CSV table of C-alpha atoms and ligand atoms in Angstrom, one decimal:
chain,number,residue,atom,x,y,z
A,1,UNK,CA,54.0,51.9,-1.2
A,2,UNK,CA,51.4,54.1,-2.2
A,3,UNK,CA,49.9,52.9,-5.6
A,4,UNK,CA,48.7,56.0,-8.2
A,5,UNK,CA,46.5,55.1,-10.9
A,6,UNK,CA,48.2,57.6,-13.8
A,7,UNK,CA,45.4,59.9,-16.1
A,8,UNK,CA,44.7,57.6,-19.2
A,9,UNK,CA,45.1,54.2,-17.5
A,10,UNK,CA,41.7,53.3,-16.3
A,11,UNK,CA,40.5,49.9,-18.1
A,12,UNK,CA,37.5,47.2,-17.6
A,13,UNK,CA,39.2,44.0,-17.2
A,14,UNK,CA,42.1,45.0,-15.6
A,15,UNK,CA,43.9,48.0,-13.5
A,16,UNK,CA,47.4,49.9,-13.2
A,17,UNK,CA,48.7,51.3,-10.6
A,18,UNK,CA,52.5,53.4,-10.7
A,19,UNK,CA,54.7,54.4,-7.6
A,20,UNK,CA,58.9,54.2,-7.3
A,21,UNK,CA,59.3,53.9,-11.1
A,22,UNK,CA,57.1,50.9,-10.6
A,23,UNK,CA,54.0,50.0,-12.7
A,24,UNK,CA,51.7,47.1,-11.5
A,25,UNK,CA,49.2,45.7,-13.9
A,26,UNK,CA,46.2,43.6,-12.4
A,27,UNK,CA,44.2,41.6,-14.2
A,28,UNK,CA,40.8,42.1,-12.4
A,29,UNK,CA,38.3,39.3,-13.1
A,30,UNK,CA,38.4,37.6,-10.1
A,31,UNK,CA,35.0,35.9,-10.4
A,32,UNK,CA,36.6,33.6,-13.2
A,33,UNK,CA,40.1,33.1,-11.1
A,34,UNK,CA,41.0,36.0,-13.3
A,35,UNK,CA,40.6,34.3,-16.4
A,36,UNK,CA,41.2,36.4,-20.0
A,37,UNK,CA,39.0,37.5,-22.8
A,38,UNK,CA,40.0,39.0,-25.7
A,39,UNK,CA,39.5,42.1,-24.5
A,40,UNK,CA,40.8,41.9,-21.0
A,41,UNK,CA,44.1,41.1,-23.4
A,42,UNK,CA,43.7,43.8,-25.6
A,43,UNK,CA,43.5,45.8,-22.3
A,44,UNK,CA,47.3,44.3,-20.8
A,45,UNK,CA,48.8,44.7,-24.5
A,46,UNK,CA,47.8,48.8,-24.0
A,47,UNK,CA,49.1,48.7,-20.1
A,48,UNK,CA,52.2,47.4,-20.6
A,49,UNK,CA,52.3,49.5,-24.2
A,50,UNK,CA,52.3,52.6,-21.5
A,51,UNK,CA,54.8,51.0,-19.3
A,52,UNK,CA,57.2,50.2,-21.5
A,53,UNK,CA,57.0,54.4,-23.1
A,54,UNK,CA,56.6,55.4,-19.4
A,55,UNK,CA,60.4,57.0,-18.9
A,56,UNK,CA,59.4,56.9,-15.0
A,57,UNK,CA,58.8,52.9,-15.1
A,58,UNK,CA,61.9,50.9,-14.7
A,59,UNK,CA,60.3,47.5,-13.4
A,60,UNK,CA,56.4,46.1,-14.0
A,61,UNK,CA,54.8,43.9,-12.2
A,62,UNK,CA,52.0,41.6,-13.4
A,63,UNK,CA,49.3,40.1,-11.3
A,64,UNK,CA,45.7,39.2,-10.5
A,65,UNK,CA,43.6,40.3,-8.5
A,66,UNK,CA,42.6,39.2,-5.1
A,67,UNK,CA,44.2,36.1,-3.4
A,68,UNK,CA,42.8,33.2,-4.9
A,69,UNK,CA,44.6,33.5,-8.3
A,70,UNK,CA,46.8,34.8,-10.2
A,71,UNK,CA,45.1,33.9,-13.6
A,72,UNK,CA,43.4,30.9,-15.1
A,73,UNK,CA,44.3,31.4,-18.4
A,74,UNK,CA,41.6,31.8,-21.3
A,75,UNK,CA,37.9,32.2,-20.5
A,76,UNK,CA,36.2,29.0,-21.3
A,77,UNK,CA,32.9,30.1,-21.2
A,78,UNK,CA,33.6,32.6,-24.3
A,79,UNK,CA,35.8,30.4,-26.3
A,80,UNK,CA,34.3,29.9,-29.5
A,81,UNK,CA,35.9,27.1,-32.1
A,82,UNK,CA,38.4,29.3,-33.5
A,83,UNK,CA,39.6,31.1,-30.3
A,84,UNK,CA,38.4,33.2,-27.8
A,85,UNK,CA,35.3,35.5,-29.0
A,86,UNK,CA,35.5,38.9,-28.5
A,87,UNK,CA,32.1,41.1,-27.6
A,88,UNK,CA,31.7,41.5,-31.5
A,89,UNK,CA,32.3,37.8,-32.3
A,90,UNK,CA,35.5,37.8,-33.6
A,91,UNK,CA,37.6,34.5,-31.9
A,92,UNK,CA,41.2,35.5,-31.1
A,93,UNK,CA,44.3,33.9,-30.0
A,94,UNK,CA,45.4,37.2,-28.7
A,95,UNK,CA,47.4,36.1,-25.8
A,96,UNK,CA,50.2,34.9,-27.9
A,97,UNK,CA,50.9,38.1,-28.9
A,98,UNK,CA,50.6,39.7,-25.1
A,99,UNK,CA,53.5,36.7,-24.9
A,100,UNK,CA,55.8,38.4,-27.4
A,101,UNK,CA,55.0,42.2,-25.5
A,102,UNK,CA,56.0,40.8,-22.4
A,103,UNK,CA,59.5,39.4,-23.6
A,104,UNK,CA,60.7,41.7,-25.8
A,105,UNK,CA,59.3,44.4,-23.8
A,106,UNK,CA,62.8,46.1,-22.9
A,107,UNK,CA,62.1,46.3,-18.8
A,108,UNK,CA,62.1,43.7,-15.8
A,109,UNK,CA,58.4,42.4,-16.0
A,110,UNK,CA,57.7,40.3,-12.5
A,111,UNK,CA,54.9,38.2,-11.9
A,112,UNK,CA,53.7,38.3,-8.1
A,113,UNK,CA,51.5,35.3,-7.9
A,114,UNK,CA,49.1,34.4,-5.1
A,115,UNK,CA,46.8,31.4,-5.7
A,116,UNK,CA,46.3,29.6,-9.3
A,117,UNK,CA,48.3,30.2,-12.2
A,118,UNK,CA,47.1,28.1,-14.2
A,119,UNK,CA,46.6,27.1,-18.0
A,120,UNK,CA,47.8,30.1,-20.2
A,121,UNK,CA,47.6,31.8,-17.1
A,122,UNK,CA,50.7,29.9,-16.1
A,123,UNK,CA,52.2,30.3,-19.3
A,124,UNK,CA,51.9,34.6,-18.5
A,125,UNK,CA,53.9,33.8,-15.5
A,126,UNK,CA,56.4,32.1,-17.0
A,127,UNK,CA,57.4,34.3,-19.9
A,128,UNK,CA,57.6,37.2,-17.3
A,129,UNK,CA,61.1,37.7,-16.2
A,130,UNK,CA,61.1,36.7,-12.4
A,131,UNK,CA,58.1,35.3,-10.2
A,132,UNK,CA,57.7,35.7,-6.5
A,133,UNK,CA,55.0,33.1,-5.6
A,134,UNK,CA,53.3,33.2,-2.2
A,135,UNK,CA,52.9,30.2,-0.2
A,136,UNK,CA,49.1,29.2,-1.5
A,137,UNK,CA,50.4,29.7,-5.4
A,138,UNK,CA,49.3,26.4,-7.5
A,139,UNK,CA,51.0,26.0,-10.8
A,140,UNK,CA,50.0,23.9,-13.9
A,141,UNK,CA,48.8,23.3,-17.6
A,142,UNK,CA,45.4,22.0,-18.4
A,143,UNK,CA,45.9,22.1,-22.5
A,144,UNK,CA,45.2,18.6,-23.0
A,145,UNK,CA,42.2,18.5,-20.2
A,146,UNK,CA,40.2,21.0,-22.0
A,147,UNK,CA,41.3,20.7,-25.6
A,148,UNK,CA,44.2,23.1,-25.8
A,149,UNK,CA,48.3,23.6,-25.9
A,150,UNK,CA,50.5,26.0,-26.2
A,151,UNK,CA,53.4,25.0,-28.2
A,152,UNK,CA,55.5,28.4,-28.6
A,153,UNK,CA,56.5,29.7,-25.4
A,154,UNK,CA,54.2,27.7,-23.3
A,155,UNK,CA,56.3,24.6,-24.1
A,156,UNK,CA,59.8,25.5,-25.2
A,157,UNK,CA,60.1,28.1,-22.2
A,158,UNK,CA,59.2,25.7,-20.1
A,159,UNK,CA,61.4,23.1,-21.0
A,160,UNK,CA,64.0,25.9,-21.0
A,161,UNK,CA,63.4,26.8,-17.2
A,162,UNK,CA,62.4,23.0,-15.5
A,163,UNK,CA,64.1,20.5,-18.2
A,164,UNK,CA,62.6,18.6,-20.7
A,165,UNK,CA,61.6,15.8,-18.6
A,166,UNK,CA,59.8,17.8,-16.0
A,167,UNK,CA,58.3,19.9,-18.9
A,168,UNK,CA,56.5,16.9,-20.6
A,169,UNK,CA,55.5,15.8,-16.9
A,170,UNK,CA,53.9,19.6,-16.5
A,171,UNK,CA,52.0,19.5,-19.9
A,172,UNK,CA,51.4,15.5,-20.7
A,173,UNK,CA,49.2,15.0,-17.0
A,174,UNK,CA,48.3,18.2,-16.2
A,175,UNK,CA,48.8,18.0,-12.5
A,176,UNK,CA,49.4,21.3,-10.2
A,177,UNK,CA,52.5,21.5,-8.3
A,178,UNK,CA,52.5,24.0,-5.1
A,179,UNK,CA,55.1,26.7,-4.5
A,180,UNK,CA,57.5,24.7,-2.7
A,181,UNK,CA,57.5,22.3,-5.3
A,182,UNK,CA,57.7,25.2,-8.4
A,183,UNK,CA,60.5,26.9,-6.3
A,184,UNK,CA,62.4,23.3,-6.2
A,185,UNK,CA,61.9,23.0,-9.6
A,186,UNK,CA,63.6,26.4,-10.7
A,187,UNK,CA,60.2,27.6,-12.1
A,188,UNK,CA,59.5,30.6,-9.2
A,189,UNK,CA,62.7,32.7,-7.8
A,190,UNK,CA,61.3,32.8,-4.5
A,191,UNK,CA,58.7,31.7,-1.8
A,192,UNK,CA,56.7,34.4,0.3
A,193,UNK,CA,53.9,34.4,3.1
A,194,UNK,CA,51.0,35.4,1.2
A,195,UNK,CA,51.0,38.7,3.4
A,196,UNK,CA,54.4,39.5,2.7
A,197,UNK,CA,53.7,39.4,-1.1
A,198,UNK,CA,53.6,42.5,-2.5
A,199,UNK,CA,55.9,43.9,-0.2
A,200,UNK,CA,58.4,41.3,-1.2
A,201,UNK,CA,57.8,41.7,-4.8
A,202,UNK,CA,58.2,45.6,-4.7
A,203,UNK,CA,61.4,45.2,-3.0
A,204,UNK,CA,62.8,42.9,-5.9
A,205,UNK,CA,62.3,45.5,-8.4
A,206,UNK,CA,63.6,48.4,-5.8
A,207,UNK,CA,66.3,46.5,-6.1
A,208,UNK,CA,66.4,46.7,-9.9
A,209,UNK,CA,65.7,50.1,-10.2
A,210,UNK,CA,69.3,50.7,-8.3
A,211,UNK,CA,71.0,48.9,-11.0
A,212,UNK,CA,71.6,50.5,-15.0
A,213,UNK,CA,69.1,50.2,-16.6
A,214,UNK,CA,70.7,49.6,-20.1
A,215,UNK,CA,72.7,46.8,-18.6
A,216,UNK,CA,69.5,44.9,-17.8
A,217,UNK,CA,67.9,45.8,-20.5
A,218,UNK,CA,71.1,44.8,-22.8
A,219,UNK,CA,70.6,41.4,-20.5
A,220,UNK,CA,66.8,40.5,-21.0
A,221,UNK,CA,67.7,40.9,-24.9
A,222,UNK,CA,70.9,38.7,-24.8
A,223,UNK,CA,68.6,36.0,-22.5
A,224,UNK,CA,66.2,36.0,-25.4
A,225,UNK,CA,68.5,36.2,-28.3
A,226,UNK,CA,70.1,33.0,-27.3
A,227,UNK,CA,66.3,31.2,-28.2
A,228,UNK,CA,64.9,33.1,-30.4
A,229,UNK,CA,66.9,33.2,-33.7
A,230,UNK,CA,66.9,36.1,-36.0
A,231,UNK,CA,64.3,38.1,-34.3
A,232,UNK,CA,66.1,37.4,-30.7
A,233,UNK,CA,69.2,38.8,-32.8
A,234,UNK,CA,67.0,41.9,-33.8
A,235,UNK,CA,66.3,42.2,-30.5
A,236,UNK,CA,69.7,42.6,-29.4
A,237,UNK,CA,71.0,44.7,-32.5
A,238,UNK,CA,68.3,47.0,-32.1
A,239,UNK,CA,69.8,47.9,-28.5
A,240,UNK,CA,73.2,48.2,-30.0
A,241,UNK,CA,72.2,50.7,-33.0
A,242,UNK,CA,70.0,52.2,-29.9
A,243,UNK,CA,73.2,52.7,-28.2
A,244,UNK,CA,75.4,53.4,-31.1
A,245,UNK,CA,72.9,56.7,-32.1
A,246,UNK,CA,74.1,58.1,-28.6
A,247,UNK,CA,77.1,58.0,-30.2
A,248,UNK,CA,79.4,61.1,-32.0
A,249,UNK,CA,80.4,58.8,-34.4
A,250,UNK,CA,76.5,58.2,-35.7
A,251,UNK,CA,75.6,61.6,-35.0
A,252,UNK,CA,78.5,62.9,-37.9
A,253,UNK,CA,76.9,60.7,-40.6
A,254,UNK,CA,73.5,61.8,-39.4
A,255,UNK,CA,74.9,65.8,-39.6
A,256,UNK,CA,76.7,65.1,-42.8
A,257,UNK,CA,73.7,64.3,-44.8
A,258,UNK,CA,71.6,66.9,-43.3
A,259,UNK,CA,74.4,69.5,-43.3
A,260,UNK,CA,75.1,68.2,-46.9
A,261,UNK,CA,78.7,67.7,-46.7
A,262,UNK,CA,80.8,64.4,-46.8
A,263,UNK,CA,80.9,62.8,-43.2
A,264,UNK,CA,84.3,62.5,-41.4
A,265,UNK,CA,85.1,59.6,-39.8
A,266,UNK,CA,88.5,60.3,-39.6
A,267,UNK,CA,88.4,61.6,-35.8
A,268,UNK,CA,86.5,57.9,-35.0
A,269,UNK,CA,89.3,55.4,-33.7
A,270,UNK,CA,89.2,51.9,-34.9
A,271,UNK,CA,89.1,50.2,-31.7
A,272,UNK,CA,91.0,46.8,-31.5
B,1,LIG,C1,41.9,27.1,-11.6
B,1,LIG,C2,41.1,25.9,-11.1
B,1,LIG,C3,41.9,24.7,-11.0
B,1,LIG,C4,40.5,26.4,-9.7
B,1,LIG,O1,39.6,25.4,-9.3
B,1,LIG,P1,38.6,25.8,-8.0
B,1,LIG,O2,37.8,24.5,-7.8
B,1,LIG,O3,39.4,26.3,-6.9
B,1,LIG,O4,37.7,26.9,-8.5
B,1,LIG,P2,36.5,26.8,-9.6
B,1,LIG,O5,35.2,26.6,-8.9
B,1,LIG,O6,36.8,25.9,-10.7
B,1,LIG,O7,36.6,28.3,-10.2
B,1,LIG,C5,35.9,29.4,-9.6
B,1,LIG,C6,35.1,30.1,-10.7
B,1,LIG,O8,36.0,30.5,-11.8
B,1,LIG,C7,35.6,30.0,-13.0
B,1,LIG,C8,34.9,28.7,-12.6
B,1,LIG,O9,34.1,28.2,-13.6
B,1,LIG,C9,34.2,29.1,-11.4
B,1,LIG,O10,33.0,29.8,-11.7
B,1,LIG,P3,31.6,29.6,-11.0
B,1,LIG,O11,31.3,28.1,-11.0
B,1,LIG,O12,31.8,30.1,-9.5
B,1,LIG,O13,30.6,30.4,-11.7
B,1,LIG,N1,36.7,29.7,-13.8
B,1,LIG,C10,37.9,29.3,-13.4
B,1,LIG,N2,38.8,29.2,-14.4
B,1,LIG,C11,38.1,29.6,-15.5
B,1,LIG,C12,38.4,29.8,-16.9
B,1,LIG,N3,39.7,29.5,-17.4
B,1,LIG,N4,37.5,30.2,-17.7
B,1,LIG,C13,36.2,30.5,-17.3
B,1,LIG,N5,35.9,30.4,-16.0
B,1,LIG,C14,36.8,30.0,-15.1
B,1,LIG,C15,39.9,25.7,-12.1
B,1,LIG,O14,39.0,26.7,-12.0
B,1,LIG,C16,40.3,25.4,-13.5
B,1,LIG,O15,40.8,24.3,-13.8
B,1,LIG,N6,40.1,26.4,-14.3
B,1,LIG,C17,40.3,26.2,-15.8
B,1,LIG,C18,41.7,26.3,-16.2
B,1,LIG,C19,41.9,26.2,-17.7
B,1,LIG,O16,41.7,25.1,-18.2
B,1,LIG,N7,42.2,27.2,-18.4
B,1,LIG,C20,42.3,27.3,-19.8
B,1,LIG,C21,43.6,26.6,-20.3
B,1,LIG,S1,43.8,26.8,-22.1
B,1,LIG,C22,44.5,28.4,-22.2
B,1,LIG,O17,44.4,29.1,-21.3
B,1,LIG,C23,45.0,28.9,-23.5
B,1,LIG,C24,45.8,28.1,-24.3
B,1,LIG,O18,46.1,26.9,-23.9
B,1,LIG,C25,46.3,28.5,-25.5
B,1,LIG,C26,46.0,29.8,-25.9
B,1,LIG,C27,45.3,30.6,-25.1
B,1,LIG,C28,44.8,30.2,-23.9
């Protein structure tokens, strides 16, 4: 595949690349196993910002770089007592929100991860939509090693996706599993060579972008409005009113007011 980096996308912490309708977003720190500041943060919430407007991206890919890992979660060594401290010395928990981006984000996010995802590192993997993991991936949360949780996502996704039982296992003794054993427990769709990675991951979302896009995006709503309660329902709605302004029926009352006339509905059918 040959990788682009598009005018306007060139960031510190992290890099994006676009080819097929595919966007891939690196994080790039791989001195710190591709650990997150505030600002490397600030950087993916403005990448995926320009995926998700991109018309041309239909699938995104998240990932770090080199193959030792695919993120370590929050830097340590800048974390202040109220968060992560960003290069002005504000402390943010800005990752959260980078959560929310990712999955309401209306387009197939995959995470391809080689080596350590670990801490909210692992949590980025798991909100994405599907993970291809190659064979040296280590998965875990270290929360209550180092003085840290993440009770949103972190831990109702997870017991969504492994169980309840195996969720409290993951977080209470923060122990890494390896891919085999994240693939058995329904936490990775599949299990690569580490060379074949990115090849196998790019096929995935060739894949996707053969298939209609509003269905999937109509899909990654209704998977998220099941858990997430009146915004989840938002969500969803919002696609529907999306949908219904395509619509003649919306377009008369839109006309009618700017015509100013009385809409007609008549023509409309009222479908059983
Ligand atoms: C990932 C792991 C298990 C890898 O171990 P190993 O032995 O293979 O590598 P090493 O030597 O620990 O790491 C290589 C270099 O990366 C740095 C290390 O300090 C080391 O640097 P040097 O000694 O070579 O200078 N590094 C790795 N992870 C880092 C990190 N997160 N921050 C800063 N530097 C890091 C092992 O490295 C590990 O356990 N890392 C820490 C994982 C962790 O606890 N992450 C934070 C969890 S809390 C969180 O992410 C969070 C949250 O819970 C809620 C909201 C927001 C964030």
């Amino acid at each position: 595949i040959d990788w682009q980096v598009p005018d306007g996308t060139r960031y510190n912490d992290i890099l994006y690349h676009q080819a097929e309708g595919i966007a891939k977003i690196t994080i790039n720190r791989p001195q710190v196993h591709n650990a997150f500041r505030p600002e490397t943060v600030m950087e993916l919430i403005q990448a995926f910002r320009h995926a998700h407007l991109d018309p041309n991206i239909g699938a995104i890919i998240l990932t770090g770089a080199g193959e030792r890992a695919f993120c370590s979660g929050g830097d340590q060594t800048i974390r202040g007592d109220g968060g992560y401290r960003d290069s002005s010395g504000v402390e943010h928990l800005n990752v959260l929100e980078l959560q929310r981006q990712i999955r309401t984000l209306p387009k197939p996010v995959v995470a391809m991860v080689a080596g350590y995802a670990i801490g909210g590192g692992h949590v980025l993997h798991l909100i994405c939509d599907l993970s291809i993991a190659a064979d040296n991936a280590r998965f875990g949360q270290t929360g209550p090693r180092v003085g840290s949780f993440d009770g949103g996502l972190g831990a109702g996704l997870l017991a969504r996706t492994v169980g309840m039982k195996k969720a409290k296992e993951i977080w209470f003794l923060c122990r890494q599993y390896d891919a085999q054993q994240a693939l058995q427990m329904g936490l990775v769709n599949t299990v690569v060579p580490l060379a074949e990675l990115e090849n196998e991951t790019v096929q995935w979302c060739r894949e996707m972008l053969q298939l209609s896009p509003t269905a999937l995006r109509m899909l990654k709503a209704s998977f998220n409005a099941e858990t997430d309660g009146l915004a989840g329902i938002q969500e969803l709605a919002g696609n529907a009113t999306g949908l219904f302004y395509l619509t003649a029926e919306a377009q008369e009352g839109r006309d009618a007011f700017v015509e100013k006339r009385p809409a007609d509905f008549n023509k409309f059918p009222r479908r059983p």
